Amino acid sequence: MQKISLVIPVYNEEQSLPALFERTFSALDKLSRPYEVIFINDGSKDKSIDLLREIYAKRPQQVRIIDFNGNFGQHMAIVAGFAKVSGDMVITMDADLQNPPEEIGRMVAEFEKGHDVVGTIRENRDDSFYRKFCSKIVNIITNKITGLNIHDYGCMLRLYSRGIADVIAHSEEGTTFIPAFAQKFASSPTEIFISHSRREKGVSKYSFFRLVSLNFDLMTNFSQVPLQFITLSGMIISALSLFLAVILFIRRLVIGPEEGGLFTLFAIQFFLTGFLISSVGIVGEYIGRISKEVRKRPKYVIRKEYGTGNE
Ligand code: UDP
Ligand code: MG
């Protein structure tokens, strides 16, 4: 029987945790196969860690806890979890029960058909109009720019083969958007529809600003297209103004001097502006690559572990 590792990031979720424990463990018990649940406490300031310790005391065989030294973000929490998994398949899930743990069985069935990544698409997504609208736009743009094909970037109930989880855990990158990363390295990804409900307890941990910055990570980490767009626009501007300059030069020869050369000045000015923009774009490409390489900061700092063999 292949083992399931469920990875759940937790940030100030004291209100959701009791229901999460109840539904998740009963769903996993029903599958009657070996499993472990790895909770990562991402610097919660509420009682989350106490509740996690309680469930660890009750189920030391299945529960593991990684307690972070601060808030490193949902995706880094998942990376830390991936580094400790012992299962054959690794499933990520949010702690707020917006995606039902009862769907895990269906994802496992897809894995057993031979898929190494099982993504999910939220059916009847129950979120605010504003969140749904933004997600739609982000999904379209991101797929275009990154060349990936994921229908719902925001849904974090996903399954990865152990091999893919290992690749992600050992990646040197300082910022990671897990679903995109996995899609890039998957050999046989698939997607299934799952149900979705409104967050019942607690509030979303993503402010508008955090959502924007998350999507910016996604763009810059998986594509150089934004930079190339700047460079290309600069080149097009240069080409157009060069064309204008040629026309003005011919007119000068044929018609003679006009308007004191003001338009020639424009042409030269536009050419230079275009050239400047494309230069900044090219420099930006280098800086982008270099800064990605040099920032070898620790991805997260662990305060204490429970049940992982490292405590
Ligand atoms: N989360 C986290 N660290 C953070 C932000 C969120 O570990 O800095 C966790 C959070 O506890 C939840 C999941 O990531 O389990 C998704 O967060 P949330 O439900 O607030 O996001 P939303 O559903 O609003 O996109
Ligand atoms: Mg949520």
Tab-separated table of C-alpha atoms in Angstrom, residues 85 87-90 111 116 160-170 185:
chain	number	residue	atom	x	y	z
A	85	VAL	CA	7.822	13.704	3.898
A	87	GLY	CA	5.163	8.992	1.782
A	88	ASP	CA	4.982	7.940	-1.876
A	89	MET	CA	2.539	10.689	-2.740
A	90	VAL	CA	2.413	14.155	-1.229
A	111	PHE	CA	-2.197	9.156	-8.818
A	116	ASP	CA	2.613	12.412	-11.117
A	160	TYR	CA	2.473	15.451	-6.202
A	161	SER	CA	4.496	12.282	-6.579
A	162	ARG	CA	7.301	11.935	-4.046
A	163	GLY	CA	9.832	12.517	-6.827
A	164	ILE	CA	8.344	15.908	-7.709
A	165	ALA	CA	8.107	16.897	-4.025
A	166	ASP	CA	11.803	16.027	-3.600
A	167	VAL	CA	12.767	18.207	-6.568
A	168	ILE	CA	10.869	21.135	-5.045
A	169	ALA	CA	12.292	20.566	-1.549
A	170	HIS	CA	15.852	20.554	-2.860
A	185	PHE	CA	8.689	19.133	-13.841
